[in-house]
mmCIF file of C-alpha atoms in Angstrom:
data_model
loop_
_atom_site.group_PDB
_atom_site.id
_atom_site.type_symbol
_atom_site.label_atom_id
_atom_site.label_comp_id
_atom_site.label_asym_id
_atom_site.label_seq_id
_atom_site.Cartn_x
_atom_site.Cartn_y
_atom_site.Cartn_z
ATOM 1 C CA UNK A 25 -15.885 43.848 -66.635
ATOM 2 C CA UNK A 26 -14.973 43.093 -70.266
ATOM 3 C CA UNK A 27 -15.154 39.643 -71.803
ATOM 4 C CA UNK A 28 -11.360 39.467 -72.158
ATOM 5 C CA UNK A 29 -10.892 40.354 -68.498
ATOM 6 C CA UNK A 30 -13.422 37.695 -67.510
ATOM 7 C CA UNK A 31 -11.606 35.022 -69.522
ATOM 8 C CA UNK A 32 -8.264 36.043 -68.018
ATOM 9 C CA UNK A 33 -9.641 35.892 -64.480
ATOM 10 C CA UNK A 34 -11.216 32.504 -65.206
ATOM 11 C CA UNK A 35 -7.928 31.126 -66.581
ATOM 12 C CA UNK A 36 -5.982 32.423 -63.591
ATOM 13 C CA UNK A 37 -8.595 30.893 -61.294
ATOM 14 C CA UNK A 38 -8.264 27.470 -62.943
ATOM 15 C CA UNK A 39 -4.461 27.593 -62.692
ATOM 16 C CA UNK A 40 -4.699 28.618 -59.049
ATOM 17 C CA UNK A 41 -7.132 25.761 -58.391
ATOM 18 C CA UNK A 42 -4.770 23.239 -60.006
ATOM 19 C CA UNK A 43 -1.924 24.606 -57.890
ATOM 20 C CA UNK A 44 -4.030 24.190 -54.751
ATOM 21 C CA UNK A 45 -4.780 20.580 -55.680
ATOM 22 C CA UNK A 46 -1.085 19.767 -56.175
ATOM 23 C CA UNK A 47 -0.107 21.477 -52.910
ATOM 24 C CA UNK A 48 -2.966 19.820 -51.010
ATOM 25 C CA UNK A 49 -2.071 16.306 -52.179
ATOM 26 C CA UNK A 50 1.647 16.889 -51.515
ATOM 27 C CA UNK A 51 0.921 18.136 -48.001
ATOM 28 C CA UNK A 52 -1.299 15.090 -47.393
ATOM 29 C CA UNK A 53 1.574 12.737 -48.210
ATOM 30 C CA UNK A 54 3.847 14.775 -45.939
ATOM 31 C CA UNK A 55 1.310 14.639 -43.089
ATOM 32 C CA UNK A 56 0.865 10.913 -43.583
ATOM 33 C CA UNK A 57 4.631 10.446 -43.345
ATOM 34 C CA UNK A 58 4.718 12.506 -40.125
ATOM 35 C CA UNK A 59 1.763 10.861 -38.414
ATOM 36 C CA UNK A 60 1.995 7.256 -39.617
ATOM 37 C CA UNK A 61 5.585 6.427 -40.526
ATOM 38 C CA UNK A 62 7.310 8.445 -37.794
ATOM 39 C CA UNK A 63 4.694 7.787 -35.096
ATOM 40 C CA UNK A 64 4.195 11.501 -34.441
ATOM 41 C CA UNK A 65 0.440 11.575 -33.977
ATOM 42 C CA UNK A 66 -0.144 15.197 -32.933
ATOM 43 C CA UNK A 67 -2.691 16.583 -35.436
ATOM 44 C CA UNK A 68 -3.862 19.395 -33.129
ATOM 45 C CA UNK A 69 -0.354 20.832 -32.722
ATOM 46 C CA UNK A 70 0.419 20.604 -36.441
ATOM 47 C CA UNK A 71 -2.925 22.194 -37.359
ATOM 48 C CA UNK A 72 -2.396 24.964 -34.807
ATOM 49 C CA UNK A 73 1.041 25.814 -36.206
ATOM 50 C CA UNK A 74 -0.229 25.746 -39.796
ATOM 51 C CA UNK A 75 -3.219 27.947 -39.015
ATOM 52 C CA UNK A 76 -1.131 30.369 -36.947
ATOM 53 C CA UNK A 77 1.144 30.870 -39.957
ATOM 54 C CA UNK A 78 -1.664 32.924 -41.540
ATOM 55 C CA UNK A 79 -0.594 35.724 -39.204
ATOM 56 C CA UNK A 80 2.505 36.127 -41.393
ATOM 57 C CA UNK A 81 0.237 37.889 -43.902
ATOM 58 C CA UNK A 82 0.037 40.767 -41.411
ATOM 59 C CA UNK A 83 3.737 41.548 -41.822
ATOM 60 C CA UNK A 84 3.124 43.247 -45.188
ATOM 61 C CA UNK A 85 0.418 45.683 -43.965
ATOM 62 C CA UNK A 86 2.431 46.305 -40.786
ATOM 63 C CA UNK A 87 5.503 47.234 -42.838
ATOM 64 C CA UNK A 88 3.460 49.558 -45.087
ATOM 65 C CA UNK A 89 1.833 51.145 -42.025
ATOM 66 C CA UNK A 90 5.202 51.851 -40.400
ATOM 67 C CA UNK A 91 6.648 53.206 -43.645
ATOM 68 C CA UNK A 92 3.619 55.462 -44.155
ATOM 69 C CA UNK A 93 3.999 56.945 -40.667
ATOM 70 C CA UNK A 94 7.724 57.434 -41.172
ATOM 71 C CA UNK A 95 7.082 59.252 -44.452
ATOM 72 C CA UNK A 96 4.393 61.468 -42.940
ATOM 73 C CA UNK A 97 6.699 62.414 -40.051
ATOM 74 C CA UNK A 98 9.519 63.488 -42.371
ATOM 75 C CA UNK A 99 7.196 65.494 -44.679
ATOM 76 C CA UNK A 100 5.266 67.305 -41.953
ATOM 77 C CA UNK A 101 6.567 70.799 -42.852
ATOM 78 C CA UNK A 102 4.992 72.880 -45.601
ATOM 79 C CA UNK A 103 7.233 73.940 -48.457
ATOM 80 C CA UNK A 104 7.411 77.626 -49.519
ATOM 81 C CA UNK A 105 6.250 76.721 -53.009
ATOM 82 C CA UNK A 106 3.011 75.158 -51.795
ATOM 83 C CA UNK A 107 2.502 78.064 -49.375
ATOM 84 C CA UNK A 108 2.884 80.594 -52.181
ATOM 85 C CA UNK A 109 0.503 78.649 -54.351
ATOM 86 C CA UNK A 110 -2.151 78.731 -51.639
ATOM 87 C CA UNK A 111 -1.707 82.531 -51.336
ATOM 88 C CA UNK A 112 -2.206 82.961 -55.044
ATOM 89 C CA UNK A 113 -5.319 80.798 -54.939
ATOM 90 C CA UNK A 114 -6.719 82.787 -52.036
ATOM 91 C CA UNK A 115 -6.395 86.025 -54.076
ATOM 92 C CA UNK A 116 -8.226 84.597 -57.062
ATOM 93 C CA UNK A 117 -11.619 85.845 -55.890
ATOM 94 C CA UNK A 118 -13.235 85.389 -59.285
ATOM 95 C CA UNK A 119 -12.803 81.608 -59.221
ATOM 96 C CA UNK A 120 -14.019 81.056 -55.666
ATOM 97 C CA UNK A 121 -17.658 80.707 -56.611
ATOM 98 C CA UNK A 122 -16.854 78.335 -59.475
ATOM 99 C CA UNK A 123 -14.643 76.144 -57.292
ATOM 100 C CA UNK A 124 -17.223 76.088 -54.492
ATOM 101 C CA UNK A 125 -19.980 75.190 -56.940
ATOM 102 C CA UNK A 126 -17.870 72.392 -58.481
ATOM 103 C CA UNK A 127 -17.007 70.978 -55.066
ATOM 104 C CA UNK A 128 -20.671 71.056 -54.052
ATOM 105 C CA UNK A 129 -21.674 69.280 -57.261
ATOM 106 C CA UNK A 130 -19.038 66.599 -56.766
ATOM 107 C CA UNK A 131 -20.097 66.163 -53.137
ATOM 108 C CA UNK A 132 -23.745 65.703 -54.149
ATOM 109 C CA UNK A 133 -22.744 63.224 -56.874
ATOM 110 C CA UNK A 134 -20.631 61.216 -54.423
ATOM 111 C CA UNK A 135 -23.473 61.209 -51.899
ATOM 112 C CA UNK A 136 -25.970 59.943 -54.477
ATOM 113 C CA UNK A 137 -23.499 57.269 -55.598
ATOM 114 C CA UNK A 138 -22.964 56.097 -52.015
ATOM 115 C CA UNK A 139 -26.709 55.943 -51.408
ATOM 116 C CA UNK A 140 -27.208 53.827 -54.543
ATOM 117 C CA UNK A 141 -24.556 51.282 -53.475
ATOM 118 C CA UNK A 142 -25.925 48.146 -51.828
ATOM 119 C CA UNK A 143 -24.507 47.466 -48.334
ATOM 120 C CA UNK A 144 -23.197 44.087 -49.529
ATOM 121 C CA UNK A 145 -21.022 45.890 -52.113
ATOM 122 C CA UNK A 146 -19.277 48.147 -49.610
ATOM 123 C CA UNK A 147 -15.703 47.210 -48.650
ATOM 124 C CA UNK A 148 -15.330 45.563 -45.265
ATOM 125 C CA UNK A 149 -13.659 47.517 -42.494
ATOM 126 C CA UNK A 150 -10.728 46.088 -40.536
ATOM 127 C CA UNK A 151 -13.018 45.483 -37.558
ATOM 128 C CA UNK A 152 -15.537 43.565 -39.696
ATOM 129 C CA UNK A 153 -12.736 41.513 -41.257
ATOM 130 C CA UNK A 154 -11.427 40.629 -37.785
ATOM 131 C CA UNK A 155 -14.876 39.469 -36.631
ATOM 132 C CA UNK A 156 -15.451 37.386 -39.773
ATOM 133 C CA UNK A 157 -11.959 35.911 -39.545
ATOM 134 C CA UNK A 158 -12.654 34.735 -36.006
ATOM 135 C CA UNK A 159 -15.806 32.908 -37.154
ATOM 136 C CA UNK A 160 -14.160 31.447 -40.250
ATOM 137 C CA UNK A 161 -11.055 30.355 -38.342
ATOM 138 C CA UNK A 162 -13.067 27.979 -36.138
ATOM 139 C CA UNK A 163 -14.484 26.078 -39.124
ATOM 140 C CA UNK A 164 -11.174 26.225 -41.009
ATOM 141 C CA UNK A 165 -9.289 24.843 -38.007
ATOM 142 C CA UNK A 166 -11.846 22.052 -37.479
ATOM 143 C CA UNK A 167 -11.700 21.035 -41.143
ATOM 144 C CA UNK A 168 -7.902 20.892 -41.226
ATOM 145 C CA UNK A 169 -7.647 19.146 -37.873
ATOM 146 C CA UNK A 170 -10.032 16.410 -39.038
ATOM 147 C CA UNK A 171 -8.048 15.970 -42.257
ATOM 148 C CA UNK A 172 -4.708 15.744 -40.446
ATOM 149 C CA UNK A 173 -6.102 13.383 -37.817
ATOM 150 C CA UNK A 174 -7.551 11.079 -40.494
ATOM 151 C CA UNK A 175 -4.098 10.575 -42.040
ATOM 152 C CA UNK A 176 -3.005 8.668 -38.936
ATOM 153 C CA UNK A 177 -5.740 6.070 -39.456
ATOM 154 C CA UNK A 178 -6.398 5.784 -43.182
ATOM 155 C CA UNK A 179 -4.504 6.102 -46.452
ATOM 156 C CA UNK A 180 -3.609 9.352 -48.191
ATOM 157 C CA UNK A 181 -5.774 8.405 -51.179
ATOM 158 C CA UNK A 182 -8.809 7.729 -49.021
ATOM 159 C CA UNK A 183 -8.372 10.885 -46.985
ATOM 160 C CA UNK A 184 -7.906 13.071 -50.059
ATOM 161 C CA UNK A 185 -10.871 11.590 -51.915
ATOM 162 C CA UNK A 186 -13.227 11.760 -48.947
ATOM 163 C CA UNK A 187 -12.117 15.264 -47.986
ATOM 164 C CA UNK A 188 -12.990 16.350 -51.530
ATOM 165 C CA UNK A 189 -16.607 15.467 -50.701
ATOM 166 C CA UNK A 190 -16.893 19.033 -49.435
ATOM 167 C CA UNK A 191 -18.672 19.814 -52.713
ATOM 168 C CA UNK A 192 -21.539 17.557 -51.643
ATOM 169 C CA UNK A 193 -21.897 19.285 -48.282
ATOM 170 C CA UNK A 194 -21.519 22.715 -49.875
ATOM 171 C CA UNK A 195 -24.386 21.984 -52.274
ATOM 172 C CA UNK A 196 -26.590 20.453 -49.578
ATOM 173 C CA UNK A 197 -26.038 23.188 -46.998
ATOM 174 C CA UNK A 198 -26.217 25.908 -49.653
ATOM 175 C CA UNK A 199 -29.545 24.582 -50.956
ATOM 176 C CA UNK A 200 -30.909 24.398 -47.404
ATOM 177 C CA UNK A 201 -29.888 28.016 -46.726
ATOM 178 C CA UNK A 202 -31.086 29.177 -50.174
ATOM 179 C CA UNK A 203 -27.630 30.202 -51.358
ATOM 180 C CA UNK A 204 -27.376 27.461 -54.021
ATOM 181 C CA UNK A 205 -29.791 26.083 -56.610
ATOM 182 C CA UNK A 206 -29.989 22.470 -57.692
ATOM 183 C CA UNK A 207 -29.317 21.557 -61.305
ATOM 184 C CA UNK A 208 -28.927 18.333 -63.262
ATOM 185 C CA UNK A 209 -25.178 18.782 -63.610
ATOM 186 C CA UNK A 210 -24.740 19.464 -59.887
ATOM 187 C CA UNK A 211 -26.930 16.495 -58.972
ATOM 188 C CA UNK A 212 -24.924 14.193 -61.275
ATOM 189 C CA UNK A 213 -21.644 15.419 -59.767
ATOM 190 C CA UNK A 214 -22.943 14.812 -56.237
ATOM 191 C CA UNK A 215 -24.120 11.300 -57.131
ATOM 192 C CA UNK A 216 -20.712 10.464 -58.602
ATOM 193 C CA UNK A 217 -19.070 11.746 -55.415
ATOM 194 C CA UNK A 218 -21.310 9.583 -53.231
ATOM 195 C CA UNK A 219 -20.564 6.500 -55.371
ATOM 196 C CA UNK A 220 -16.850 7.238 -55.104
ATOM 197 C CA UNK A 221 -17.106 7.522 -51.333
ATOM 198 C CA UNK A 222 -18.936 4.203 -51.119
ATOM 199 C CA UNK A 223 -16.285 2.457 -53.235
ATOM 200 C CA UNK A 224 -13.397 3.920 -51.222
ATOM 201 C CA UNK A 225 -15.010 2.992 -47.906
ATOM 202 C CA UNK A 226 -15.710 -0.546 -49.094
ATOM 203 C CA UNK A 227 -12.109 -0.898 -50.258
ATOM 204 C CA UNK A 228 -10.804 0.264 -46.869
ATOM 205 C CA UNK A 229 -13.173 -2.100 -45.085
ATOM 206 C CA UNK A 230 -11.460 -5.091 -46.680
ATOM 207 C CA UNK A 231 -7.916 -3.991 -45.856
ATOM 208 C CA UNK A 232 -6.116 -5.621 -42.961
ATOM 209 C CA UNK A 233 -3.687 -3.676 -40.756
ATOM 210 C CA UNK A 234 -1.499 -6.791 -40.466
ATOM 211 C CA UNK A 235 -0.554 -6.904 -44.150
ATOM 212 C CA UNK A 236 2.312 -4.407 -43.811
ATOM 213 C CA UNK A 237 3.760 -2.180 -41.087
ATOM 214 C CA UNK A 238 2.471 1.024 -42.675
ATOM 215 C CA UNK A 239 -1.050 -0.227 -43.376
ATOM 216 C CA UNK A 240 -3.910 1.904 -42.040
ATOM 217 C CA UNK A 241 -4.656 1.339 -38.346
ATOM 218 C CA UNK A 242 -8.397 2.080 -38.416
ATOM 219 C CA UNK A 243 -9.412 2.924 -41.989
ATOM 220 C CA UNK A 244 -13.130 3.355 -41.275
ATOM 221 C CA UNK A 245 -12.472 5.783 -38.428
ATOM 222 C CA UNK A 246 -10.032 7.662 -40.654
ATOM 223 C CA UNK A 247 -12.651 7.801 -43.405
ATOM 224 C CA UNK A 248 -15.146 9.213 -40.910
ATOM 225 C CA UNK A 249 -12.696 11.964 -39.904
ATOM 226 C CA UNK A 250 -12.071 12.803 -43.566
ATOM 227 C CA UNK A 251 -15.822 13.093 -44.174
ATOM 228 C CA UNK A 252 -16.112 15.255 -41.062
ATOM 229 C CA UNK A 253 -13.443 17.488 -42.540
ATOM 230 C CA UNK A 254 -15.459 17.769 -45.764
ATOM 231 C CA UNK A 255 -18.552 18.770 -43.803
ATOM 232 C CA UNK A 256 -16.685 21.475 -41.875
ATOM 233 C CA UNK A 257 -15.153 22.793 -45.090
ATOM 234 C CA UNK A 258 -18.612 22.869 -46.723
ATOM 235 C CA UNK A 259 -19.899 24.939 -43.791
ATOM 236 C CA UNK A 260 -16.876 27.223 -44.112
ATOM 237 C CA UNK A 261 -17.497 27.774 -47.841
ATOM 238 C CA UNK A 262 -21.213 28.498 -47.449
ATOM 239 C CA UNK A 263 -20.614 30.848 -44.514
ATOM 240 C CA UNK A 264 -17.977 32.656 -46.574
ATOM 241 C CA UNK A 265 -20.466 33.164 -49.400
ATOM 242 C CA UNK A 266 -23.256 34.322 -47.069
ATOM 243 C CA UNK A 267 -21.195 36.789 -45.075
ATOM 244 C CA UNK A 268 -18.931 38.155 -47.843
ATOM 245 C CA UNK A 269 -21.487 38.187 -50.731
ATOM 246 C CA UNK A 270 -19.129 39.935 -53.160
ATOM 247 C CA UNK A 271 -15.464 38.996 -53.655
ATOM 248 C CA UNK A 272 -14.541 42.643 -54.293
ATOM 249 C CA UNK A 273 -15.175 43.369 -50.612
#
């Protein structure tokens, strides 16, 4: 990968991350309006519908699969031109040995290349993707359910800030499983996150639900659910890194 390609990928990644942040915060306000203001406290149903919408991604491959089969059915006959070309090739006895030798050389080269590839660099099969998706879906569902449920008890700001503590759990779990290494910068970031959590929790502790109709019902319980969501998301991220290894897979 060239340096220019790396910079481009990094820039696109940052823009995508900023987009995710904007969408995440916007969806949090929407969830808070659904659960708190309109008294529709059904986080499991909402999370189930949101997670099930991932199946819409299958429509693209399904369409391509159907179109591929339709194309292969219509082009099943052999044209006279290709048939004549094969006859000419079969009469070219002088080139048979050369072609056979070239094919054998290419086959040996491909075999050596496949043997030198690490198993973690091989593309995942559809069956492996399905198995991994089943494991990831449980943690993903738990993380989103906890986030949605917390919005019924605490504020959007508190839920968003505490849910972003997933970086702390990712670093802790990753270091325990030897997939992450501690550094001064990472330690400083984790400490700042912990201080932020303490300040948010202390602020919620002093709030009274009787101040206004839309005030948080149980801010500490909502904060706990948001932290639980961060823990589940940290587990999801570490498991993704352990099982996938390489993003090209």
